[in-house]
Coordinates of C-alpha atoms in Angstrom, one line a residue:
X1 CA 122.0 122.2 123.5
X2 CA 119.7 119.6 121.2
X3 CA 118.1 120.7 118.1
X4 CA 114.9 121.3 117.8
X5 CA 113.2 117.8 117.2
X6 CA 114.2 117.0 120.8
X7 CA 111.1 118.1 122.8
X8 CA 110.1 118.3 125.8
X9 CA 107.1 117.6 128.0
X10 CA 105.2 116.5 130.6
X11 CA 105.3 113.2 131.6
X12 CA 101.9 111.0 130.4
X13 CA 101.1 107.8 132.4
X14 CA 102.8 104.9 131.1
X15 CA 98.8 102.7 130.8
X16 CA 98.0 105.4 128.2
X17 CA 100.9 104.6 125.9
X18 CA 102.4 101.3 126.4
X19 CA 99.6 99.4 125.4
X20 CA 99.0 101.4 121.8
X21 CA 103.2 100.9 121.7
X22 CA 102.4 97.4 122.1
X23 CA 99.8 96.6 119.4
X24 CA 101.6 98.8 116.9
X25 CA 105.0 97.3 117.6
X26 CA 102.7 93.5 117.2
X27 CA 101.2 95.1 114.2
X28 CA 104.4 96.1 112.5
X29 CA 105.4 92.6 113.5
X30 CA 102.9 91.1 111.5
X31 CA 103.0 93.8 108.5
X32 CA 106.8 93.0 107.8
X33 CA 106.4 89.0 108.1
X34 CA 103.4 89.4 105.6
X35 CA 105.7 91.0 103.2
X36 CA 108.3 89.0 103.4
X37 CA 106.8 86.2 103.6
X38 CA 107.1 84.6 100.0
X39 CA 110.9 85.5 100.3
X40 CA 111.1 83.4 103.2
X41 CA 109.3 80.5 101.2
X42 CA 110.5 81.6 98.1
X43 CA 112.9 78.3 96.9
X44 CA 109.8 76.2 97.6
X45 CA 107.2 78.5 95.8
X46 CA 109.6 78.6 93.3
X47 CA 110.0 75.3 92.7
X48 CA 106.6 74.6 93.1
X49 CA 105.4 77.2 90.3
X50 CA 107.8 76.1 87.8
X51 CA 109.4 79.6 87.7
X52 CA 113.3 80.6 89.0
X53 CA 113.7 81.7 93.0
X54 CA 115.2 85.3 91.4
X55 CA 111.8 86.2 90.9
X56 CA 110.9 86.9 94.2
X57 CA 112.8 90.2 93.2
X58 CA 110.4 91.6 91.4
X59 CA 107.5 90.9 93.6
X60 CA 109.5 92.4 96.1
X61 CA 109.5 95.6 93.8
X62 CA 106.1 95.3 93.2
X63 CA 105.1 95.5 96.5
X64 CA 107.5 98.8 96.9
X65 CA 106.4 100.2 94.4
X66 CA 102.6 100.0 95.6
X67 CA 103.8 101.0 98.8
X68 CA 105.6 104.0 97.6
X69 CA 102.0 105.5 95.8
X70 CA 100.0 103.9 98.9
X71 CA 101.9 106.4 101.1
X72 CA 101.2 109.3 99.3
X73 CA 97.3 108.9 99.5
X74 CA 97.4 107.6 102.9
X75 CA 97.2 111.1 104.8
X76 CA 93.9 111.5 103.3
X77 CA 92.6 107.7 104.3
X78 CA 93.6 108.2 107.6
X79 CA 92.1 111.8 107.9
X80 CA 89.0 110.5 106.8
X81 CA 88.6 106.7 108.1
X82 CA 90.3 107.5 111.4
X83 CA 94.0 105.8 112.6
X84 CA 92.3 102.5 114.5
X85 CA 90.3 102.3 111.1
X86 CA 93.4 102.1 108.9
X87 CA 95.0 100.0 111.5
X88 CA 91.9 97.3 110.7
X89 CA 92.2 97.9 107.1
X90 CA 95.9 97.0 106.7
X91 CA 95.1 94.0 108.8
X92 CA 92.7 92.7 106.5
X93 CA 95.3 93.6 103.5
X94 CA 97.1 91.0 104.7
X95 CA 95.1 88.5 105.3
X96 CA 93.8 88.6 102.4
X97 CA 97.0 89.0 101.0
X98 CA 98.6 85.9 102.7
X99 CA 95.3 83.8 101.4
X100 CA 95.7 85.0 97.6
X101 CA 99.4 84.3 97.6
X102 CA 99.0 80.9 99.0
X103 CA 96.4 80.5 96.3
X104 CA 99.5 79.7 93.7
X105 CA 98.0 81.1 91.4
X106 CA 100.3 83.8 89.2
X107 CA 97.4 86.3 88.7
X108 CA 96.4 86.5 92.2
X109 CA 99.7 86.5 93.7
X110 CA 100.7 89.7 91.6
X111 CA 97.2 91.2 92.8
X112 CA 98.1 90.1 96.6
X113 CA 101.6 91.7 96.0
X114 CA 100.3 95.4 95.3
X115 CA 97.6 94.5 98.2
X116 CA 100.9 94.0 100.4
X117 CA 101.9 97.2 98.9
X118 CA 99.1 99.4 100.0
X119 CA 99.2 98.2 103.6
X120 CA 102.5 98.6 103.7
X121 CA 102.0 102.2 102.6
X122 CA 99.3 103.1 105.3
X123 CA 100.6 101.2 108.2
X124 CA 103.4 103.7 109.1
X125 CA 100.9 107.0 108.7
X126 CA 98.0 105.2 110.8
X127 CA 100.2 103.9 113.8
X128 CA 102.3 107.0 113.4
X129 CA 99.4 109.0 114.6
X130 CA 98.2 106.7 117.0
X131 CA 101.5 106.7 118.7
X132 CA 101.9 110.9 118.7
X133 CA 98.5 111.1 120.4
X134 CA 99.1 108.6 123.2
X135 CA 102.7 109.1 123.5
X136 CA 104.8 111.5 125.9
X137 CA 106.4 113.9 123.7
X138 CA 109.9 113.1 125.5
X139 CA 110.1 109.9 124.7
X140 CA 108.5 109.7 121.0
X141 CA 111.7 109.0 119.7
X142 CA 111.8 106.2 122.3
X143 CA 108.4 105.0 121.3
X144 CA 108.5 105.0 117.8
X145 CA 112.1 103.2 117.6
X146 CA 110.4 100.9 119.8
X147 CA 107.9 100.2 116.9
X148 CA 110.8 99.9 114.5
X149 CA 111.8 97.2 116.2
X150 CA 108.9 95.0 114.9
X151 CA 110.6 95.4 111.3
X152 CA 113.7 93.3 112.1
X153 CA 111.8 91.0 114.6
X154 CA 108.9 90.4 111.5
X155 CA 111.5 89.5 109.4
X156 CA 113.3 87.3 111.9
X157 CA 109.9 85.4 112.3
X158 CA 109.2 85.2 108.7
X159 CA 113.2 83.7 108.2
X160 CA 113.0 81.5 110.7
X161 CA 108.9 80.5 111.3
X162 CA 107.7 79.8 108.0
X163 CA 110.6 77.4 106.4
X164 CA 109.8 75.0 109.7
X165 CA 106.2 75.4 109.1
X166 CA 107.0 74.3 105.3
X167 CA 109.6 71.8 105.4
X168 CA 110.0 70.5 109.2
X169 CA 106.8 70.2 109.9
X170 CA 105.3 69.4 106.2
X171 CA 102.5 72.1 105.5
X172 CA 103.9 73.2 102.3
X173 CA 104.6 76.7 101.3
X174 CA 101.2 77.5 100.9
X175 CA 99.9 76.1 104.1
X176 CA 103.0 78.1 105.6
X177 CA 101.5 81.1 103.9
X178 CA 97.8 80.6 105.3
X179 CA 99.8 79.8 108.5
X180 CA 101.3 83.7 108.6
X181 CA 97.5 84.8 108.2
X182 CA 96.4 84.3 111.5
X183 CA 98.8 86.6 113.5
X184 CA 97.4 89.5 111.6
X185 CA 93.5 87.7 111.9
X186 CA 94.0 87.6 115.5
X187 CA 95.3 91.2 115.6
X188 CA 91.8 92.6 113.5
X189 CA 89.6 90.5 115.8
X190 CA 91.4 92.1 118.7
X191 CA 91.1 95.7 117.0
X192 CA 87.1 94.7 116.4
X193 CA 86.6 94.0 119.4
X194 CA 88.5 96.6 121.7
X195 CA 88.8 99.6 119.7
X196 CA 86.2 102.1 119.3
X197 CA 87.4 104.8 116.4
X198 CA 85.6 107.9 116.1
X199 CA 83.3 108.7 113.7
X200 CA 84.7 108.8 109.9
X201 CA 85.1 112.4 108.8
X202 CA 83.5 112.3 105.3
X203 CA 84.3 115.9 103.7
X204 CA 88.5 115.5 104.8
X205 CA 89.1 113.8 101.2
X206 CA 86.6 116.1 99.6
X207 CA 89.8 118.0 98.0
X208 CA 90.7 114.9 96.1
X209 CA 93.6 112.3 96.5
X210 CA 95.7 113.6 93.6
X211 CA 95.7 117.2 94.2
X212 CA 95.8 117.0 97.7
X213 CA 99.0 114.8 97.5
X214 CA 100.8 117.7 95.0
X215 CA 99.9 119.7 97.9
X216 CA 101.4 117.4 100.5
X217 CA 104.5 117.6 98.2
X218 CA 104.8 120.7 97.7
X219 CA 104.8 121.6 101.4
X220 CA 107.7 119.2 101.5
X221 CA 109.6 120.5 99.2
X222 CA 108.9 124.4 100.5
X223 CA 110.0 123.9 104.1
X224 CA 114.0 123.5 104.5
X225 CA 113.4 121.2 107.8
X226 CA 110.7 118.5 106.0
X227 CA 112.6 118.9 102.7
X228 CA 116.0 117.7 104.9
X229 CA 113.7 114.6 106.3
X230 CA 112.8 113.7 102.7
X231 CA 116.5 113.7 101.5
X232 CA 117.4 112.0 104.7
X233 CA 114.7 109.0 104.3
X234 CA 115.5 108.0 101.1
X235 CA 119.5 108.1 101.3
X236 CA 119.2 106.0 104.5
X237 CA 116.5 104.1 103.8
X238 CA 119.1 103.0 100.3
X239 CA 121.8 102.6 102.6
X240 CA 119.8 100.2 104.9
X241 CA 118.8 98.0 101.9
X242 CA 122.1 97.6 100.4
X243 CA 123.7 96.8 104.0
X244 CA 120.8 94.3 104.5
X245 CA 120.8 93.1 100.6
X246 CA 124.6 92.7 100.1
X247 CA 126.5 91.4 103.3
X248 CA 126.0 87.5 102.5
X249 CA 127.0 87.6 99.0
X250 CA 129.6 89.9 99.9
X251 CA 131.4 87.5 102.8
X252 CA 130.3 84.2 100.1
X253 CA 132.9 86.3 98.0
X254 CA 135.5 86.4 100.4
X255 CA 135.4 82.8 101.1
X256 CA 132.5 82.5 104.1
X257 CA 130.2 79.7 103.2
X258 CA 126.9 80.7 102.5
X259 CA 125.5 79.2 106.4
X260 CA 128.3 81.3 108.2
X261 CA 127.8 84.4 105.7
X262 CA 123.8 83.8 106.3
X263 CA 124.3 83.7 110.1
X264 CA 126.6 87.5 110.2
X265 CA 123.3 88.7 108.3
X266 CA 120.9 87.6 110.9
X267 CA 123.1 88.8 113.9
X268 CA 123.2 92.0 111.8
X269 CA 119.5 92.3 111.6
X270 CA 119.1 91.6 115.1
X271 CA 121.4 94.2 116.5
X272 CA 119.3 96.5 113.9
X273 CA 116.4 95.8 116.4
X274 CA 118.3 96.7 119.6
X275 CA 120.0 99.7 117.9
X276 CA 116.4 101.3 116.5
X277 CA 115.2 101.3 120.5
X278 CA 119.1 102.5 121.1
X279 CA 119.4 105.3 118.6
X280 CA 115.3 106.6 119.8
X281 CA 116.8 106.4 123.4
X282 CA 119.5 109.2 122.0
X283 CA 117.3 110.9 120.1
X284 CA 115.3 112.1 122.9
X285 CA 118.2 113.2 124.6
X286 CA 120.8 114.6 122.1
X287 CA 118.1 116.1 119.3
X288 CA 116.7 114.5 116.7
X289 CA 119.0 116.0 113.7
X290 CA 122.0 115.2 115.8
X291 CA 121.3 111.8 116.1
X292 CA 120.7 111.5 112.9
X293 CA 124.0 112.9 111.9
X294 CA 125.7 110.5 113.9
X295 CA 123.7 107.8 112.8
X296 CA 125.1 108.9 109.0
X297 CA 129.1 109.3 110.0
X298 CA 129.0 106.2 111.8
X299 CA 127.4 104.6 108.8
X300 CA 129.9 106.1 106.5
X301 CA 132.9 105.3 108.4
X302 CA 131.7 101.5 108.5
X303 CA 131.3 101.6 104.6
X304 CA 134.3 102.8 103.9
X305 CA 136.0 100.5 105.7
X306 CA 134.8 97.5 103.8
X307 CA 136.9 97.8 100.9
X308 CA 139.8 96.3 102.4
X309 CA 137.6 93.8 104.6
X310 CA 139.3 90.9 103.0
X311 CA 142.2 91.6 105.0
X312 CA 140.8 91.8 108.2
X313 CA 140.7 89.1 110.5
X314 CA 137.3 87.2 110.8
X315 CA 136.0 88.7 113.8
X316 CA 137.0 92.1 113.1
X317 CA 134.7 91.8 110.1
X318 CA 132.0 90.0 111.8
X319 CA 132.0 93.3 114.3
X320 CA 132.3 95.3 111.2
X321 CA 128.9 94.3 109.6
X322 CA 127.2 93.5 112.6
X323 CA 127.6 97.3 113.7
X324 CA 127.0 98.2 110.3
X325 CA 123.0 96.8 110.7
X326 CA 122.8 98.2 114.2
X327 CA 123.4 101.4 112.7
X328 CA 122.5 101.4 109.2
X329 CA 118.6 100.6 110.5
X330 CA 118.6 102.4 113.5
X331 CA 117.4 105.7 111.9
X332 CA 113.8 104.5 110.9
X333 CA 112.6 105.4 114.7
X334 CA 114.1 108.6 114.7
X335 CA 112.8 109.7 111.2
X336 CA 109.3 108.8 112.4
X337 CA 109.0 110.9 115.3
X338 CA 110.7 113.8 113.5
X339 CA 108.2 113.5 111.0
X340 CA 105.4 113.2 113.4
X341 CA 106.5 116.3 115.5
X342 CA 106.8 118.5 112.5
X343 CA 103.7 117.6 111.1
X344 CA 100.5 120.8 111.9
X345 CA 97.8 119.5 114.0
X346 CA 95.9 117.2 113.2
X347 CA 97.3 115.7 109.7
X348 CA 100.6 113.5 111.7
X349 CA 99.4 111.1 109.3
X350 CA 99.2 113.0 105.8
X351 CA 102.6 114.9 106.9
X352 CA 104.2 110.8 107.4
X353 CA 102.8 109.5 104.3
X354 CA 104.2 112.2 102.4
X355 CA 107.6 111.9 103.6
X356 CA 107.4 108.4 103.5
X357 CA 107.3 108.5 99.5
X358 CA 111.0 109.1 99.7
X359 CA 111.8 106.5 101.6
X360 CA 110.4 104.3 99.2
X361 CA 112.2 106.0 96.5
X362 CA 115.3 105.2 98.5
X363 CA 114.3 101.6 98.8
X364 CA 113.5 100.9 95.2
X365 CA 116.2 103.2 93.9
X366 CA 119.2 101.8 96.6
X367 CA 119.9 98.4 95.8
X368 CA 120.2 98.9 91.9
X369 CA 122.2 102.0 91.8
X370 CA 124.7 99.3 94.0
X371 CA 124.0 96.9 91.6
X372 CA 124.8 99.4 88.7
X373 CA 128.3 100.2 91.2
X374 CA 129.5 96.6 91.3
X375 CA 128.8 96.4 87.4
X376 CA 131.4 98.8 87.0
X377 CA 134.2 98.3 89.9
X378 CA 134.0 94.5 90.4
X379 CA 134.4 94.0 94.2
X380 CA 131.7 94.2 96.6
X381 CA 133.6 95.8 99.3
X382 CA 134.7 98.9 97.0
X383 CA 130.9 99.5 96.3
X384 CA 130.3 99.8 99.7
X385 CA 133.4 102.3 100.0
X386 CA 132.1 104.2 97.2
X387 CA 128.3 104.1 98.6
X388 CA 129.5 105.4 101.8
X389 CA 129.3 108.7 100.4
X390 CA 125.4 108.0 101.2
X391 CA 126.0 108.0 105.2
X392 CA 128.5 111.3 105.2
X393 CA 126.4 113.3 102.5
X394 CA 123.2 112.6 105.3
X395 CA 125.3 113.0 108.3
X396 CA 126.4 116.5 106.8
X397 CA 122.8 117.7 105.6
X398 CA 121.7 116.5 109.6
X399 CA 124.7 118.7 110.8
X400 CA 123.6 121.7 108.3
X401 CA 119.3 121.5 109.3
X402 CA 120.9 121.3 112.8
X403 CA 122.9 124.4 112.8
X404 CA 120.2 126.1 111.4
X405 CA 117.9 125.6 114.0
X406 CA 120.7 126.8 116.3
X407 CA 120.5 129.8 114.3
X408 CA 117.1 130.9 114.5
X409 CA 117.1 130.0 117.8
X410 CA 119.7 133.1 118.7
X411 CA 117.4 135.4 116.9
X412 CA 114.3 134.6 118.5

């Protein structure tokens, strides 16, 4: 038997949900290469500005941050402006974004950085609710992993695109930044000229942003089943930063050179985009709880392991950390359409945005409390032991919300 955020339902034809799967996947895309695009560049920026490259850090923050507050509003923005609305919106963040950062100046690049921060926050409640509506209720885990996918795949692009834009080909860094403009230009034209929203709904924010997110909250918080999803996005959410944040200057440690120890990373990341379609695919069969309990033990197992990954032979540990990204971010999909499906009618994206504030939390939080680890012990690979203790504590809360359900099942 599957828990409870396995559903079923009738089957939908695939034209009324593959293209909306489509432009959101393209539009996560484009979100996640916007964001990281001054990483990507950020040696040449750096240089460039007369500033160190370690500084990218704290825009990176920044943009978290701005996320993290964006989310928590974002229910009412897309209760009130409509999904395909906020979709254009965050488009036009970006752009704008993109054009303010290549500006090189400081002032404007800190204001495109909490610009980055807001879209970021609304793009996951707007396609969110796009996706529910369109998608077959079987197969949302499916669908949204599928839109995960455009996470990994953004950053790819950004890794990979924008340096040959700077350096092979000669634009610069900031031509390389107007450069990463036009996918998401071409995306809002497309939305301008296809999509027809319905009308805004001008008395849905009437209640006010702040009280209406304590209300948000505290409906979290109240419910055993959302307050689970909360805990679970922001301890996975940490443990897929410091897996993505840590492996190169782990391996660097243990002798890899920094190409070989860059090149685990980005096989890492891409497995991560194959495992978030893999992990939705078992979600719709096993439960979404369950899933996510595996998705934890794995996780933990993998972490644990690395303490002694200095003795392993090279392409056990290579399998090691390349499993560890196709598990570590294969939980994003899954989350999603949990949160989606146990959101009331109507407010998919208020119910996302608020449980999305956690999994900021985990993201700002995660790297630095494994910072604060490594301070203390030394040795990268004992910090990850020690912060596998994030995968079993979610895999065991899954396995509690899980049995639950089971429960009150039987007594219905």
């Amino acid at each position: 038997m599957s828990d409870s955020l396995s559903t079923q339902g009738a089957p939908a034809a695939p034209s009324l949900w593959i293209k909306p799967l489509a432009i959101m996947t393209l539009v996560q895309v484009a979100a996640t290469c916007s964001i990281l695009a001054l990483t990507a560049l950020a040696p040449e920026a750096a240089a460039s500005l007369g500033i160190g490259a370690h500084w990218i850090g704290y825009q990176i923050s920044l943009i978290y941050f701005a996320g993290m507050f964006a989310s928590g509003f974002a229910g009412a923005v897309v209760e009130t402006l409509r999904a395909e609305r906020v979709i254009r919106l965050e488009l036009a963040i970006f752009v704008l974004g993109l054009l303010l950062l290549a500006s090189g100046l400081p002032v404007l690049m800190v204001v495109a950085s909490l610009l980055f921060g807001i879209g970021y926050g609304l793009n996951n409640p707007a396609s969110s609710d796009i996706l529910h509506r369109s998608a077959p209720r079987a197969r949302q885990s499916l669908v949204f992993s599928i839109k995960q996918s455009g996470v990994p795949l953004g950053a790819v692009v950004a890794n990979v695109l924008l340096p040959s834009l700077a350096v092979a080909i000669g634009v610069g860094w900031q031509g390389a930044l107007v450069a990463a403009a036009v996918p998401a230009a071409l995306l809002l034209f497309w939305s301008l000229l296809v999509d027809r929203p319905e009308p805004v709904q001008r008395g849905a924010a009437s209640e006010g942003i702040w009280r209406r997110m304590i209300r948000e909250q505290a409906a979290i918080l109240s419910n055993p089943r959302l307050r689970t999803l909360a805990i679970l996005g922001c301890l996975y959410s940490a443990l897929q930063l410091i897996a993505t944040a840590f492996i190169v200057v782990m391996l660097v440690a243990h002798g890899w050179t920094l190409v070989a120890a860059g090149s685990v990373a980005a096989a890492s990341q891409m497995l991560g985009a194959i495992g978030r379609v893999a992990w939705g695919v078992a979600a719709d069969r096993l439960g979404g709880f369950r899933t996510l309990c595996i998705i934890g033990l794995i996780a933990g197992c993998i972490l644990f392991s690395l303490n002694w990954i200095g003795g392993f032979p090279a392409p056990l540990q290579v399998a090691l950390l390349v499993g560890l990204g196709g598990v570590a971010s294969g939980w994003n999909g899954v989350f999603l359409a949990a949160a989606a499906r146990t959101a009331p009618k109507g407010k998919v994206g208020a119910n996302t945005g608020a449980l999305l504030v956690y999994t900021f939390i985990g993201v700002i939080i995660g790297p630095s409390c494994f910072a604060f680890i490594y301070g203390l012990v030394g040795d990268y690979g004992l910090g990850f032991t020690l912060f596998s203790s994030v995968g079993f504590l979610g895999a065991a809360l899954s396995w509690g919300q899980m049995r639950a359900q089971r429960r009150d099942v039987a007594r219905a």
